[in-house]
Structures are given as structure tokens and as C-alpha cells.
XYZ file of C-alpha atoms in Angstrom:
737
model
C 0.000 0.000 0.000
C 2.784 2.444 0.916
C 4.488 1.822 -2.458
C 1.282 2.571 -4.333
C 0.773 5.880 -2.547
C 4.399 6.917 -2.492
C 5.406 10.261 -3.997
C 1.850 11.629 -4.089
C 1.474 15.205 -2.895
C -1.082 16.058 -0.209
C -3.950 16.823 -2.589
C -3.236 13.830 -4.824
C -3.172 11.534 -1.798
C -6.455 12.996 -0.573
C -8.098 12.397 -3.952
C -6.779 8.845 -4.329
C -7.889 7.711 -0.867
C -11.327 9.337 -0.744
C -14.142 7.213 0.731
C -16.746 5.884 -1.752
C -18.555 9.194 -2.241
C -19.152 11.484 -5.184
C -16.101 13.631 -5.852
C -14.986 16.336 -8.271
C -11.254 16.638 -8.854
C -10.250 19.957 -10.441
C -6.973 18.954 -12.028
C -4.979 21.785 -13.549
C -2.669 21.381 -16.533
C 0.380 19.244 -15.700
C -0.915 18.392 -12.208
C -0.788 14.596 -12.627
C -4.482 13.893 -13.196
C -3.882 10.636 -15.123
C -1.687 9.403 -12.277
C -4.390 10.264 -9.742
C -7.134 8.524 -11.708
C -5.108 5.376 -12.304
C -3.806 5.217 -8.734
C -7.364 5.665 -7.461
C -8.458 2.554 -9.393
C -5.449 0.580 -8.170
C -5.976 1.677 -4.566
C -9.667 0.726 -4.594
C -8.776 -2.754 -5.874
C -5.765 -3.255 -3.607
C -7.653 -2.145 -0.487
C -10.428 -4.632 -1.238
C -13.155 -2.020 -1.710
C -14.035 -3.282 -5.196
C -12.987 -5.991 -7.633
C -11.802 -5.105 -11.179
C -15.192 -5.953 -12.683
C -16.995 -3.628 -10.280
C -15.900 -0.317 -11.752
C -16.509 1.700 -14.883
C -13.744 4.043 -16.108
C -14.434 6.379 -19.033
C -11.851 8.257 -21.091
C -12.081 10.260 -24.311
C -9.483 8.472 -26.471
C -8.499 4.878 -27.013
C -4.905 5.932 -26.428
C -5.757 7.213 -22.937
C -7.679 4.017 -22.124
C -4.765 1.822 -23.218
C -2.318 3.947 -21.208
C -4.504 3.623 -18.127
C -4.692 -0.179 -18.453
C -0.932 -0.404 -19.033
C -0.252 1.612 -15.869
C -2.643 -0.568 -13.878
C -0.824 -3.687 -15.052
C 2.434 -2.332 -13.642
C 0.829 -1.294 -10.352
C -1.061 -4.486 -9.531
C -0.599 -8.193 -10.297
C -4.010 -8.451 -11.964
C -5.335 -9.088 -15.445
C -6.938 -5.967 -16.873
C -8.806 -7.956 -19.520
C -12.516 -7.671 -19.098
C -12.348 -4.398 -17.163
C -14.807 -1.769 -18.337
C -12.221 0.865 -19.181
C -12.620 2.725 -22.483
C -14.134 5.619 -24.398
C -17.812 6.560 -24.292
C -18.332 5.109 -27.775
C -16.268 2.005 -27.067
C -18.192 1.175 -23.885
C -21.528 1.955 -25.538
C -20.615 -0.454 -28.346
C -19.727 -3.109 -25.763
C -23.076 -2.640 -24.019
C -25.055 -2.853 -27.265
C -23.170 -5.975 -28.422
C -23.997 -7.701 -25.137
C -27.685 -6.729 -25.292
C -28.308 -6.315 -29.011
C -31.773 -7.912 -28.934
C -32.987 -5.555 -26.194
C -31.536 -2.668 -28.183
C -33.335 -3.721 -31.373
C -30.123 -4.459 -33.277
C -28.745 -7.543 -35.029
C -25.706 -9.151 -33.437
C -23.421 -8.208 -36.325
C -24.456 -4.548 -36.644
C -21.794 -2.353 -38.213
C -20.507 1.077 -37.183
C -20.366 4.004 -39.593
C -17.448 6.324 -39.040
C -17.811 9.994 -39.959
C -16.856 9.511 -43.614
C -19.166 6.512 -44.029
C -22.025 8.428 -42.446
C -21.436 11.312 -44.842
C -21.561 8.911 -47.804
C -24.759 7.357 -46.462
C -26.407 10.789 -46.209
C -25.334 11.735 -49.757
C -26.780 8.462 -51.013
C -30.043 9.115 -49.134
C -30.432 12.579 -50.685
C -29.845 11.163 -54.151
C -32.337 8.355 -53.567
C -34.996 10.794 -52.417
C -34.137 13.222 -55.238
C -33.427 15.991 -52.729
C -31.508 19.082 -53.819
C -28.127 18.830 -52.059
C -27.565 22.558 -52.526
C -30.636 23.342 -50.446
C -29.762 20.584 -47.971
C -25.942 20.245 -48.000
C -24.955 16.734 -46.827
C -22.335 18.012 -44.375
C -24.783 20.399 -42.712
C -27.435 17.679 -42.537
C -24.868 15.362 -40.947
C -24.110 17.976 -38.269
C -27.838 18.518 -37.701
C -28.528 14.792 -37.232
C -25.537 14.257 -34.936
C -26.395 17.374 -32.937
C -29.938 16.155 -32.368
C -28.719 12.709 -31.325
C -26.172 14.190 -28.929
C -28.997 16.215 -27.416
C -30.970 12.972 -26.980
C -33.607 13.836 -29.588
C -35.208 11.385 -31.970
C -36.947 12.939 -35.031
C -40.338 13.035 -33.326
C -38.863 15.012 -30.412
C -37.215 17.747 -32.506
C -39.006 21.094 -32.364
C -39.549 22.510 -35.852
C -40.950 26.016 -36.187
C -40.389 26.503 -39.912
C -40.676 24.530 -43.164
C -36.926 24.185 -43.619
C -36.435 22.621 -40.182
C -39.468 20.369 -40.694
C -37.878 19.110 -43.943
C -34.582 18.442 -42.150
C -36.435 16.511 -39.462
C -38.117 14.429 -42.186
C -34.690 13.676 -43.696
C -33.463 12.723 -40.222
C -36.383 10.252 -40.025
C -35.541 8.825 -43.465
C -31.894 8.484 -42.447
C -32.885 6.546 -39.329
C -35.024 4.188 -41.416
C -32.132 3.648 -43.828
C -29.708 2.822 -40.991
C -32.180 0.405 -39.396
C -32.766 -1.275 -42.754
C -29.031 -1.661 -43.346
C -28.211 -2.732 -39.750
C -25.705 0.074 -39.228
C -25.228 2.699 -36.512
C -23.209 5.909 -36.511
C -21.073 7.167 -33.623
C -23.808 9.381 -32.169
C -26.280 6.484 -32.405
C -24.009 4.246 -30.286
C -24.373 6.490 -27.289
C -28.022 7.419 -27.817
C -29.103 3.796 -28.402
C -27.234 2.590 -25.305
C -28.722 5.449 -23.238
C -32.237 4.554 -24.371
C -31.560 0.890 -23.645
C -30.631 1.626 -20.024
C -33.356 4.219 -19.519
C -36.192 1.972 -20.751
C -35.005 -1.380 -19.446
C -35.188 -1.113 -15.661
C -33.931 -4.669 -14.852
C -30.899 -4.142 -17.060
C -30.270 -0.702 -15.588
C -30.488 -2.055 -12.039
C -28.051 -4.821 -12.948
C -25.353 -2.374 -14.046
C -26.057 -0.004 -11.165
C -25.453 -2.867 -8.726
C -22.380 -3.984 -10.644
C -20.562 -0.653 -11.035
C -20.059 0.712 -7.527
C -17.358 3.125 -8.698
C -17.658 5.266 -11.845
C -14.526 7.192 -12.785
C -14.500 9.816 -15.543
C -11.495 11.478 -17.182
C -11.638 14.879 -18.962
C -15.072 15.512 -17.488
C -15.099 19.080 -18.845
C -15.350 17.672 -22.402
C -18.577 15.713 -21.845
C -21.724 16.706 -23.711
C -25.243 16.607 -22.301
C -26.021 13.071 -23.478
C -22.752 11.688 -22.125
C -23.492 13.233 -18.739
C -27.033 11.773 -18.736
C -25.537 8.386 -19.725
C -23.194 8.490 -16.719
C -26.021 9.527 -14.412
C -27.978 6.381 -15.318
C -25.120 4.176 -14.133
C -24.902 6.204 -10.909
C -28.684 6.019 -10.307
C -29.015 9.799 -10.742
C -27.057 10.407 -7.548
C -29.559 8.655 -5.263
C -28.362 7.170 -2.009
C -27.006 3.687 -2.566
C -25.955 4.365 -6.156
C -22.420 4.100 -7.479
C -19.864 6.739 -6.488
C -18.927 9.173 -9.285
C -15.252 10.247 -9.312
C -14.935 12.947 -11.976
C -11.602 14.464 -12.970
C -11.459 17.537 -15.164
C -10.420 21.138 -15.644
C -13.066 23.689 -16.497
C -10.276 26.051 -17.619
C -9.383 23.602 -20.411
C -12.881 23.165 -21.844
C -12.247 24.048 -25.518
C -14.523 21.722 -27.471
C -17.840 23.532 -27.383
C -18.014 23.207 -31.186
C -18.183 19.427 -30.645
C -20.987 19.766 -28.121
C -18.873 19.820 -24.932
C -20.746 21.430 -22.054
C -18.492 22.870 -19.364
C -21.622 23.493 -17.262
C -21.803 19.725 -16.617
C -19.180 20.206 -13.908
C -21.297 22.731 -12.005
C -24.419 20.628 -12.574
C -22.660 17.542 -11.232
C -21.539 19.412 -8.128
C -25.121 20.586 -7.493
C -27.164 17.519 -8.531
C -24.961 14.984 -6.764
C -24.449 17.233 -3.712
C -20.681 16.865 -4.028
C -18.856 17.673 -0.804
C -15.457 16.453 -1.998
C -14.067 19.097 -4.378
C -10.291 18.721 -4.483
C -8.036 21.082 -6.444
C -4.796 19.731 -7.910
C -2.839 22.953 -8.368
C 0.797 21.884 -8.172
C 2.177 21.751 -11.711
C 5.006 19.361 -12.615
C 5.473 20.586 -16.200
C 6.224 24.293 -16.460
C 8.252 27.011 -14.769
C 6.405 29.585 -12.681
C 6.644 32.464 -15.194
C 4.609 30.408 -17.641
C 2.123 29.347 -14.965
C 1.744 32.884 -13.587
C 0.945 34.108 -17.101
C -1.665 31.372 -17.565
C -3.230 32.162 -14.184
C -3.377 35.885 -15.005
C -5.073 35.235 -18.353
C -7.707 32.772 -17.158
C -8.539 34.899 -14.123
C -10.435 37.211 -16.491
C -13.072 34.519 -17.093
C -16.231 34.390 -15.011
C -18.152 31.278 -13.829
C -14.901 29.453 -13.043
C -14.767 26.812 -10.354
C -11.427 28.334 -9.472
C -7.821 27.193 -9.005
C -4.307 28.647 -9.192
C -1.412 26.698 -10.686
C 1.990 26.785 -8.953
C 5.305 24.964 -9.102
C 8.450 24.543 -7.059
C 10.649 24.431 -10.182
C 11.556 28.123 -10.067
C 10.673 31.150 -12.210
C 12.498 30.039 -15.339
C 12.859 32.245 -18.393
C 10.584 35.213 -19.182
C 7.980 34.934 -21.923
C 9.507 36.311 -25.107
C 7.347 38.709 -27.136
C 7.961 39.605 -30.786
C 6.119 42.174 -32.896
C 6.420 41.787 -36.666
C 5.323 44.085 -39.458
C 3.768 41.239 -41.487
C 2.993 37.539 -41.182
C 5.940 36.772 -43.488
C 8.180 38.811 -41.219
C 6.839 36.865 -38.221
C 7.424 33.480 -39.912
C 11.008 34.378 -40.900
C 11.805 35.351 -37.329
C 10.286 32.120 -35.934
C 12.358 29.983 -38.321
C 15.562 31.913 -37.507
C 14.910 31.425 -33.798
C 14.283 27.692 -34.304
C 17.570 27.378 -36.202
C 19.347 29.131 -33.342
C 17.761 26.800 -30.767
C 18.743 23.703 -32.785
C 22.336 24.960 -33.070
C 22.334 25.265 -29.271
C 21.332 21.612 -28.937
C 17.508 21.688 -28.856
C 15.606 18.743 -30.351
C 13.311 19.752 -33.212
C 10.643 17.343 -31.928
C 10.542 19.317 -28.659
C 9.671 22.547 -30.500
C 6.022 23.269 -31.321
C 4.497 25.988 -33.478
C 0.923 26.676 -32.394
C -1.671 28.748 -34.203
C -5.365 29.476 -33.815
C -6.414 28.899 -37.414
C -5.252 26.320 -39.956
C -4.955 29.104 -42.526
C -1.912 30.414 -40.617
C 0.165 27.323 -41.330
C 0.890 28.116 -45.005
C 3.329 30.958 -44.420
C 5.049 29.032 -41.612
C 5.417 25.929 -43.796
C 6.801 28.045 -46.642
C 9.519 29.533 -44.465
C 10.402 26.186 -42.877
C 10.705 24.590 -46.319
C 12.804 27.459 -47.636
C 15.167 27.159 -44.666
C 15.324 23.353 -45.004
C 13.999 22.820 -41.490
C 12.246 19.463 -41.178
C 8.707 19.746 -39.860
C 5.491 17.767 -39.550
C 1.918 19.026 -39.450
C 0.470 17.136 -36.507
C -2.552 14.995 -37.320
C -2.060 13.425 -40.763
C -4.404 10.962 -42.383
C -5.177 8.143 -39.964
C -4.530 4.498 -40.815
C -8.143 3.351 -40.860
C -9.128 6.419 -42.911
C -6.711 5.749 -45.788
C -8.418 5.015 -49.071
C -7.105 1.485 -49.583
C -7.909 0.510 -45.984
C -11.483 1.786 -46.249
C -11.924 -0.228 -49.442
C -10.660 -3.386 -47.736
C -12.874 -2.813 -44.696
C -15.888 -2.335 -46.968
C -15.364 -5.825 -48.457
C -15.009 -7.280 -44.954
C -18.184 -5.519 -43.839
C -20.140 -6.985 -46.738
C -18.995 -10.458 -45.678
C -20.187 -9.793 -42.128
C -23.299 -7.833 -43.079
C -24.560 -7.777 -46.692
C -27.252 -5.243 -45.687
C -24.630 -2.450 -45.442
C -25.449 -0.230 -48.425
C -22.631 2.230 -47.694
C -19.998 -0.497 -48.038
C -21.799 -1.939 -51.069
C -21.745 1.431 -52.866
C -18.081 1.986 -52.008
C -16.649 -1.173 -53.620
C -19.287 -2.407 -56.093
C -17.133 -0.960 -58.900
C -13.742 -0.794 -57.204
C -11.582 -2.199 -58.641
C -13.576 -1.416 -61.795
C -15.721 -4.287 -63.061
C -17.942 -2.607 -65.647
C -20.683 -1.406 -63.311
C -21.503 2.147 -64.322
C -23.527 4.957 -62.799
C -26.609 3.981 -64.846
C -26.606 0.427 -63.427
C -26.312 1.766 -59.896
C -29.141 4.229 -60.538
C -31.383 1.366 -61.718
C -30.411 -0.649 -58.629
C -31.094 2.244 -56.270
C -34.512 2.921 -57.788
C -35.430 -0.760 -57.538
C -34.284 -0.927 -53.909
C -36.520 2.033 -53.168
C -39.478 0.354 -54.834
C -38.972 -2.975 -53.046
C -38.020 -1.243 -49.740
C -34.938 -3.462 -49.476
C -31.195 -2.932 -49.295
C -29.043 -2.888 -52.438
C -27.619 -6.382 -51.954
C -31.041 -8.010 -51.634
C -32.350 -6.075 -54.656
C -29.775 -7.377 -57.166
C -31.627 -10.704 -57.902
C -34.664 -8.690 -58.995
C -32.745 -6.963 -61.819
C -32.516 -8.181 -65.405
C -30.481 -7.265 -68.452
C -26.942 -5.899 -68.347
C -27.240 -4.296 -64.869
C -28.508 -7.566 -63.402
C -25.674 -9.568 -65.003
C -22.842 -7.266 -63.879
C -24.198 -6.795 -60.372
C -24.919 -10.525 -60.071
C -21.222 -11.269 -60.678
C -20.329 -8.923 -57.828
C -22.763 -10.721 -55.524
C -21.216 -14.087 -56.425
C -17.791 -12.645 -55.581
C -18.985 -11.637 -52.097
C -20.770 -14.948 -51.543
C -17.683 -16.909 -52.649
C -15.502 -14.927 -50.236
C -18.009 -15.469 -47.409
C -18.022 -19.242 -48.069
C -14.271 -19.655 -48.621
C -13.247 -17.693 -45.522
C -15.799 -19.109 -43.058
C -13.327 -21.348 -41.237
C -10.231 -19.147 -41.410
C -8.557 -17.320 -38.516
C -9.018 -13.553 -38.714
C -5.578 -12.636 -40.193
C -5.819 -15.317 -42.885
C -9.375 -14.229 -43.644
C -8.213 -10.653 -44.266
C -5.273 -11.865 -46.370
C -7.481 -13.998 -48.608
C -10.099 -11.268 -49.057
C -7.389 -8.812 -50.175
C -6.333 -11.268 -52.882
C -9.788 -12.394 -53.997
C -11.461 -8.978 -54.186
C -8.735 -7.663 -56.493
C -7.346 -4.842 -54.339
C -3.817 -6.253 -54.275
C -3.727 -6.741 -58.047
C -5.101 -3.232 -58.588
C -2.437 -1.511 -56.507
C 0.351 -3.742 -57.880
C -0.540 -2.405 -61.335
C -0.375 1.164 -60.003
C 3.112 2.654 -60.302
C 2.448 4.681 -57.133
C 0.728 1.835 -55.285
C 3.679 0.609 -53.212
C 2.720 2.518 -50.073
C -0.887 1.415 -50.407
C 0.206 -2.237 -50.647
C 2.278 -1.794 -47.485
C -0.800 -0.392 -45.755
C -2.875 -3.411 -46.853
C -0.210 -5.699 -45.381
C -0.371 -3.669 -42.190
C -4.130 -4.342 -42.045
C -3.310 -8.044 -41.756
C -0.939 -7.189 -38.887
C -3.746 -5.212 -37.239
C -6.036 -8.260 -37.512
C -3.328 -10.487 -36.012
C -2.791 -8.101 -33.098
C -6.538 -7.893 -32.513
C -6.767 -11.688 -32.492
C -3.949 -11.868 -29.948
C -5.675 -9.373 -27.669
C -9.145 -10.925 -27.940
C -10.686 -12.772 -25.019
C -12.709 -15.192 -27.103
C -12.642 -18.856 -26.112
C -12.147 -21.837 -28.434
C -15.906 -22.351 -28.893
C -16.382 -18.791 -30.140
C -13.323 -18.958 -32.404
C -14.699 -22.106 -34.034
C -17.764 -20.218 -35.339
C -17.817 -18.891 -38.937
C -16.278 -15.431 -39.219
C -15.611 -15.310 -35.504
C -14.392 -11.912 -34.281
C -14.901 -10.280 -37.705
C -17.685 -7.979 -36.486
C -15.663 -7.086 -33.397
C -12.591 -6.319 -35.510
C -14.631 -4.077 -37.808
C -16.078 -2.267 -34.791
C -12.532 -1.875 -33.467
C -11.437 -0.363 -36.791
C -14.283 2.174 -36.719
C -13.607 3.148 -33.125
C -9.855 3.451 -33.707
C -10.305 5.688 -36.740
C -10.331 8.788 -34.543
C -6.920 8.197 -32.968
C -3.770 9.836 -34.240
C -1.087 7.589 -35.759
C 1.910 9.859 -35.281
C 5.140 9.119 -37.131
C 7.823 7.746 -34.862
C 11.514 8.520 -34.780
C 11.616 11.683 -36.903
C 13.230 14.743 -35.298
C 10.940 17.378 -36.761
C 9.364 20.626 -35.639
C 5.699 20.106 -34.752
C 3.046 22.357 -36.330
C -0.513 22.272 -35.046
C -3.579 24.241 -34.055
C -4.054 25.013 -30.379
C -7.002 22.601 -30.328
C -4.742 19.786 -31.556
C -2.128 20.648 -28.916
C -4.354 19.833 -25.938
C -2.848 17.018 -23.910
C 0.646 17.562 -25.382
C 3.696 19.344 -23.956
C 6.950 20.658 -25.402
C 10.158 22.222 -24.135
C 9.728 25.204 -26.463
C 6.437 26.623 -27.752
C 5.936 29.369 -30.351
C 2.446 30.861 -30.277
C 1.924 33.028 -33.358
C -0.835 35.329 -34.548
C -1.807 36.906 -31.229
C -4.052 39.535 -32.792
C -7.588 40.698 -32.209
C -9.877 38.964 -34.679
C -7.515 36.028 -35.005
C -6.887 35.034 -31.408
C -9.424 35.673 -29.990
C -11.219 34.760 -33.182
C -13.566 37.384 -34.577
C -16.531 34.966 -34.457
C -16.193 34.644 -30.690
C -17.417 38.235 -30.234
C -20.782 37.266 -31.697
C -21.206 34.054 -29.644
C -22.514 33.696 -26.118
C -19.511 33.035 -23.877
C -17.418 32.816 -27.048
C -14.681 35.060 -25.684
C -14.396 32.933 -22.536
C -13.887 29.808 -24.635
C -11.163 31.632 -26.603
C -9.479 32.598 -23.332
C -9.558 28.957 -22.199
C -7.932 28.097 -25.518
C -5.207 30.642 -24.794
C -4.748 29.076 -21.349
C -4.269 25.674 -22.994
C -1.736 27.125 -25.448
C 0.377 28.768 -22.743
C 0.447 25.666 -20.524
C 1.865 23.478 -23.335
C 5.317 24.991 -22.715
C 7.723 23.459 -20.214
C 10.741 25.772 -20.373
C 10.412 28.517 -22.958
C 7.405 30.295 -24.455
C 7.454 32.710 -27.397
C 4.409 34.779 -28.371
C 4.275 36.848 -31.531
C 1.929 39.033 -33.524
C 1.977 40.968 -36.785
C 0.686 44.405 -37.663
C -0.599 43.083 -41.008
C -1.526 39.575 -42.105
C -2.767 37.895 -45.268
C -5.813 35.783 -44.489
C -8.209 34.380 -47.078
C -6.638 36.538 -49.786
C -7.045 39.804 -47.874
C -4.520 41.950 -46.050
C -5.774 42.565 -42.533
C -4.575 45.092 -39.986
C -5.283 44.152 -36.392
C -4.557 45.222 -32.871
C -2.465 42.906 -30.744
C -4.535 40.432 -28.782
C -6.134 41.359 -25.486
C -4.743 38.066 -24.163
C -1.212 39.367 -24.611
C -2.152 42.447 -22.669
C -3.516 40.292 -19.842
C -0.033 38.884 -19.175
C 1.696 40.881 -16.403
C 4.509 43.036 -17.815
C 7.078 41.671 -15.348
C 6.713 38.191 -16.877
C 7.555 39.298 -20.433
C 10.718 40.132 -22.354
C 10.236 42.017 -25.589
C 12.531 41.007 -28.436
C 11.524 44.136 -30.335
C 10.875 47.538 -28.730
C 7.178 47.512 -27.797
C 4.965 50.076 -29.501
C 2.516 51.984 -27.308
C -0.790 50.328 -26.718
C -3.758 51.501 -28.685
C -7.066 52.233 -27.036
C -6.120 50.279 -23.925
C -3.297 52.732 -23.221
C -0.040 52.169 -21.420
C 3.001 50.119 -22.260
C 3.388 46.398 -21.969
C 6.763 46.255 -20.361
C 10.164 47.306 -21.553
C 12.956 45.493 -23.243
C 14.151 44.067 -19.935
C 17.702 44.051 -21.213
C 16.452 43.105 -24.677
C 16.949 39.975 -26.687
C 19.019 41.962 -29.198
C 21.851 43.991 -27.730
C 21.290 47.735 -28.256
C 24.431 47.927 -30.413
C 23.455 44.973 -32.591
C 20.877 45.171 -35.370
C 18.305 42.370 -35.813
C 18.947 39.885 -38.629
C 15.884 41.157 -40.500
C 16.395 44.836 -41.318
C 13.281 46.954 -40.942
C 12.488 50.544 -41.572
C 10.673 52.288 -38.727
C 6.975 51.738 -39.093
C 3.973 53.046 -37.227
C 2.345 50.773 -34.681
C -0.895 50.633 -36.663
C -1.411 51.103 -40.355
C -3.065 54.287 -41.615
C -6.334 53.840 -43.491
C -8.022 56.026 -46.119
C -9.538 59.296 -44.948
C -6.856 59.596 -42.301
C -8.395 56.901 -40.101
C -6.404 54.296 -38.163
C -7.009 51.165 -36.101
C -7.719 52.027 -32.496
C -9.330 55.360 -33.409
C -12.722 56.376 -32.045
C -15.285 57.233 -34.741
C -18.934 58.213 -34.932
C -21.630 56.782 -37.227
C -25.050 58.334 -37.834
C -26.959 55.098 -37.152
C -24.798 53.069 -34.778
C -23.335 55.860 -32.679
C -19.785 55.998 -31.333
C -17.362 53.116 -31.715
C -13.722 52.060 -32.034
C -12.024 50.705 -35.173
C -10.686 47.254 -34.231
C -9.645 45.790 -37.621
C -9.372 46.593 -41.302
C -8.909 44.768 -44.576
C -8.673 45.537 -48.284
C -7.489 48.744 -49.910
C -8.729 51.566 -52.093
C -12.423 51.371 -52.926
C -12.633 47.885 -51.340
C -11.260 48.976 -47.969
C -13.496 48.094 -45.041
C -13.176 48.399 -41.278
C -14.522 46.446 -38.324
C -15.936 48.714 -35.635
C -17.082 47.861 -32.120
C -20.116 50.081 -31.485
C -20.707 48.786 -27.974
C -24.468 48.252 -27.468
C -25.003 48.227 -31.267
C -22.504 45.367 -31.642
C -19.527 44.805 -33.953
C -19.996 45.841 -37.611
C -17.991 45.583 -40.838
C -18.437 48.782 -42.918
C -17.139 49.814 -46.352
C -15.165 53.029 -45.979
C -16.349 54.246 -49.379
C -19.983 54.007 -48.267
C -20.014 54.562 -44.508
C -19.857 58.170 -43.393
C -17.503 58.007 -40.419
C -16.336 60.957 -38.427
C -13.242 60.881 -36.234
C -14.035 61.599 -32.573
């Protein structure tokens, strides 16, 4: 016991050894939250309070779940197989597989990933002859998923206009199509499992009795449905229900666009009458200058649960601030600084370039390429999302479930076998008439379409028959040969990498077989584990497959950087309208979410943090002139070191700290020669950014941004109560105040 609890600080020890009561652990960045969560599980098992099967642990990524299980294996001499530790979608899939009849699903139901769902929606619109310009498939996909994540079936959606009523009808048609094809999308996994537990009281009581401890990681990222799903397992917080142990950081809630609801943390504290709120504030990652800056920034947000990060690692280096004239100027300086750091012994892989918008990466990539600095844009195409892999999985899905129209449509003519668009149109129309799936409709066709499509059916049936008794890896290998994918890519002069990926799919099947818990009786059944492997592939599709071994500078958005840490971080584009993003001004609590994003960005740095901004920037083909970000101004001056002499602040007034000795010696000129320039560009009519102006309709305001030139010049003005407006200078009659 002493070994397990060794080296925990006071707050960590308190959290780990809490009695079986509801608890909220506010774990700041770098405070050891994963260690606390894992040690809590190990301590509960080791102290005899619960057995491994008596707890439910939920994470947000498969990577985090695997890491947690690996840590547990090193802490305790137990087998982690069979433990309910995984993602929301992974655990929901497990629940539905175990109780598929109660859930109204076939045993071998398939999972649609995001791309498959999109294809299914496009196919639905075409079948129904719906104008995809009026109802864009991507928007309809977001609408359907949003409704499901809110717990709404079509009949529960409120529709106050014709357009919404039509979208609801399409949602209903999509549900019918999925039921007919025996497929579920990601959002359906959670909603279907929630409905199963809510409506089936004996089943719900069974799991409530079984799971006496429910542990949740990254609780701030849960949406409303996920929170309701957890509450069912905990019997809504009633006495005698399972104890909820939720770990999260409301200051790092940055996924509102995905449906995350930071208010779940406050609701949990109120609804479950949580008396154990423990704050993990000691940071083991960063020096105090970085943490003090993060604390100062996030302190400007309201509705926080409240915490203050600290460290005993010392102050460290000041935060370096650079002001550039243009985005190209900013990128050149960043690359020169990286080269200097590498010459001094820094690893490129420990240097990260963060930006708010993907559009910012182009100029950075250009400069890195020109300087021959190796780099990698974090988050490339994932293994299970590569074209050749999706084709192979589609064939495997048809073997497991011929009702899957999305898979049928994907590979019916790939590799090409003479089945054209006209044949598929005839098939689709017939399927609509017979109210059947595409596979079952083929025997009803005659003529050339019936002949060509019949050959494809015989191919699938032959593969299903010939692979029935094969182990999973051999099954995959044979399907790759028989379906023609291998031959197709062998004939392609650029197909070598795709062939290697297909071989890797066989390795993935072999690894899955090795990790499976199926007994000999199950393995003896035809196509044993195939459905589980396909579900695994769908669930794994969202995880990053980062390249290993390459020493390269890491480029990524701030959103992508969450959960990562680097010795050196460059945060570029700290300008009003960019970071914080201009859209945040128009959204409820949008600015607070942007500030949380800034907090995440700052706390990625261990040793050295650079922040930079440009007076002008090319975005979306337009030159924009912006003020420096308010977030930069929220950092105390004593924590910063300006690498360029700071220009006076605009409307905010005051200076943001001096040179502090300066990065460049006063007698030495910077590498990039610059002529003296004004702090903010001058606009037509003698106006400038930061100037107060008056408008006949909107009243008095302040110019906060500008773009374009000449007759196309326009300015963004904050009119206070009248809101933020973009006005053409050639049309708007503005008077300087």
C-alpha cells in the first residue's frame, strides 16, 4: 500500500484515498491527473473495496484508455482484460453488443465512421431526389448528430419553420435507412445505449449494482447526453448508487463546437451534492513564469470553479514577445529562432508551433521549407481512414453484413468491373421500390445491370463461403487477394505505399486476435471476431497515428495541442480577430472559450514560451490590420521580455513592459532589417485602427480591424451596445471623434 501511494502530494493523496462518495477533482494542466485517476483505481482494488469488474472508467481516447490499463498492469498483479475501461463510444458499443436484442439491433451490426455516415447521407439525398444545394450533406450530418447528442429522436425535434421540418423528415428517413441496413453511426451508439438503459429497468439495475465506482477522465469535455448516460449508471445520484469520481479542468474546456458542455461540472456538483471538491494545483510541467501568465489570463473569465497553478521548479525564463510588421516577417523570425535553438542543442521534436487557425500554417510551412527545417503538421491521415484501408474494410463488412449499403456502394465498382452509374441508378430505384437494401435487390434486376451486379454478388458470396473457417488474419489476407485490391495496386506505379498499408491491415487483424478474449468455442464459429474487428477499426479511426523517430518541428492548431507538452512553444498570430477569433465576439460566452484556448496554449510549454503578432496579415486573400490580442495584454509586464521595442498600446493605453535588457543587444541590429513603421497602419480618410469614430446610425465606436485597400477597404468597428460591424469606408460616413 505504501508503495502505491508513495510520492503523491497532499492533494493527490487525498483524492486517491477518498471514501466511496461522489467527488470532483479539479486537475490543472500538468498536475498529474492521469496518475491520480489510475492510482485511485489501483488503490480501490488493492484495499479490497471493489474488484476489477466492479468499476466503470471512461476516457475520451483509445490511447488514454490503453495507457490507463498499461499503468494498472504495472501497479497491480491483476489481469486488466474484461475491465470496463474505455471511451464513451467504445463502452456503448460493448453494451449494445452484449444486449443487441434488447436494443433492437442484429448481433453483427456495423458502425459508420464519420466519412461513411457522410456517404450514407449523400446516397439518401440522391435516392430521395433531394436538392443537395438546399440541404448540403455536411450540414445535414451535423444537424442529425447534434440532435442525437442532445438525446432527440426525429419526433422530439421542435420545428418552427418549413426548412427545419424538412430536415427533421430527412433525419427520419436516415434513421429508417440505418435500421434497414443494420448500421449505426457514432452518435447512435451512445443514444441507443442510453435509451436501452433508460427503458429497461432490470438491465439498468443490474449495471447499477455492478458498477459501484464510476470514474470519468476529462469531465469538462462531456456533452449533455454523455453526462445523462453516466447519471444512469450512478442512479441519478440517489443514495445507494455508485460513487462518481470525476476528474477535469473547467479552464481547459475548448470543445464547445463538438458539443462539450463545461456546465456539466457545475451541474454535477449541485445535482450529486458533491462535498469532496479537491483542487490539484501543483504543476510538474512548467516554470512559474509560464504558470503565472496562464493564471493571469484565465482569471479574467467568469463562472470558473477556481484554481491557481503553482510549481516549485523556479521562475524560469521570461515569456519572449515579438512584434512583426507582417505575417511573413513573423514566420522568418520564428524559423531563424528555431535554427538558433537547434544549433544550441535543442531537439526539433521538442519545439512546437501553435496557431489558432489552420490558414496560418501556409506561411510558416513556406519559411520552414525554404530554410530546409524538417517539420510535420500534426494529425495526418489516420490508418483506418486511408483510401485502400477503407476499401478493404468495406469488403469485410459486406462479408459480415450484406445489408450495409454504404460499403456496397463503395466497392461495387472498385476495382472497376464494368458497373456504371446507370446500373447503380437502376439498382437504387429498384431498392426504393422494393423497400430493401441494395444487396437483396440485385436478384430482382434483369439485363446488363442484373448480369454485372450478379457477378459482384457471387464474388462476395464466394468470399463469405471460402473464408468461413479461417482465422481472422488469414481471412483478411485472402479477401485482399480475392477482391482484387492487391492486383489493382500492384498495377499502379504509385501503389507501393498502399500495398504496405494493406499488409499492415493483416498485422492489425493479427494483433486484434492476440488481444481478444474469445474462447475456443467462439473462435470455431464462422467469421468469428470479424464484427468485433470491424467495430474496433471504426472506433480506432479517430486516434492519431503519429510518425515515430523523426526529429521534426511540430506544427498544429491550439485545439490539436491539448494534452501535449513541449520544451519550447511558439504561439503566433496573437491579434484581435484572429486570437481571440472574430466569431467569438458574436457568440454567447465565445470570448471565454477563446481565453480557455489561450490558457491551454500557454500551458503546453515546459521551459520557454514565445508569443508573436503581426501588424498586417494575409488571411483568405485579404490583407488585414489588427490590434495585438487582449490576451497578450492580460499577461503581467514583469513576466515578459520584448525582443523588439514595444509600440505603445492603442485604445487600452499604457506600455506592456520594456525590453528588460532586450533579446538583441542595443548595439546589434536584428537579422531582418526593418524601416521604422507606425504601430498601426493608416487607413483612407486619415483613419487608423484604435481610433474612435462616430456613425449616424450606430453611434460611437472604435475601429478594431481593417482589410482591403482603395475602394474595397473596409473596417470592423465595435459600437458597444449596437454590436460589432464591418463597414465599407467608401460608403459609410464616419467621423473621427
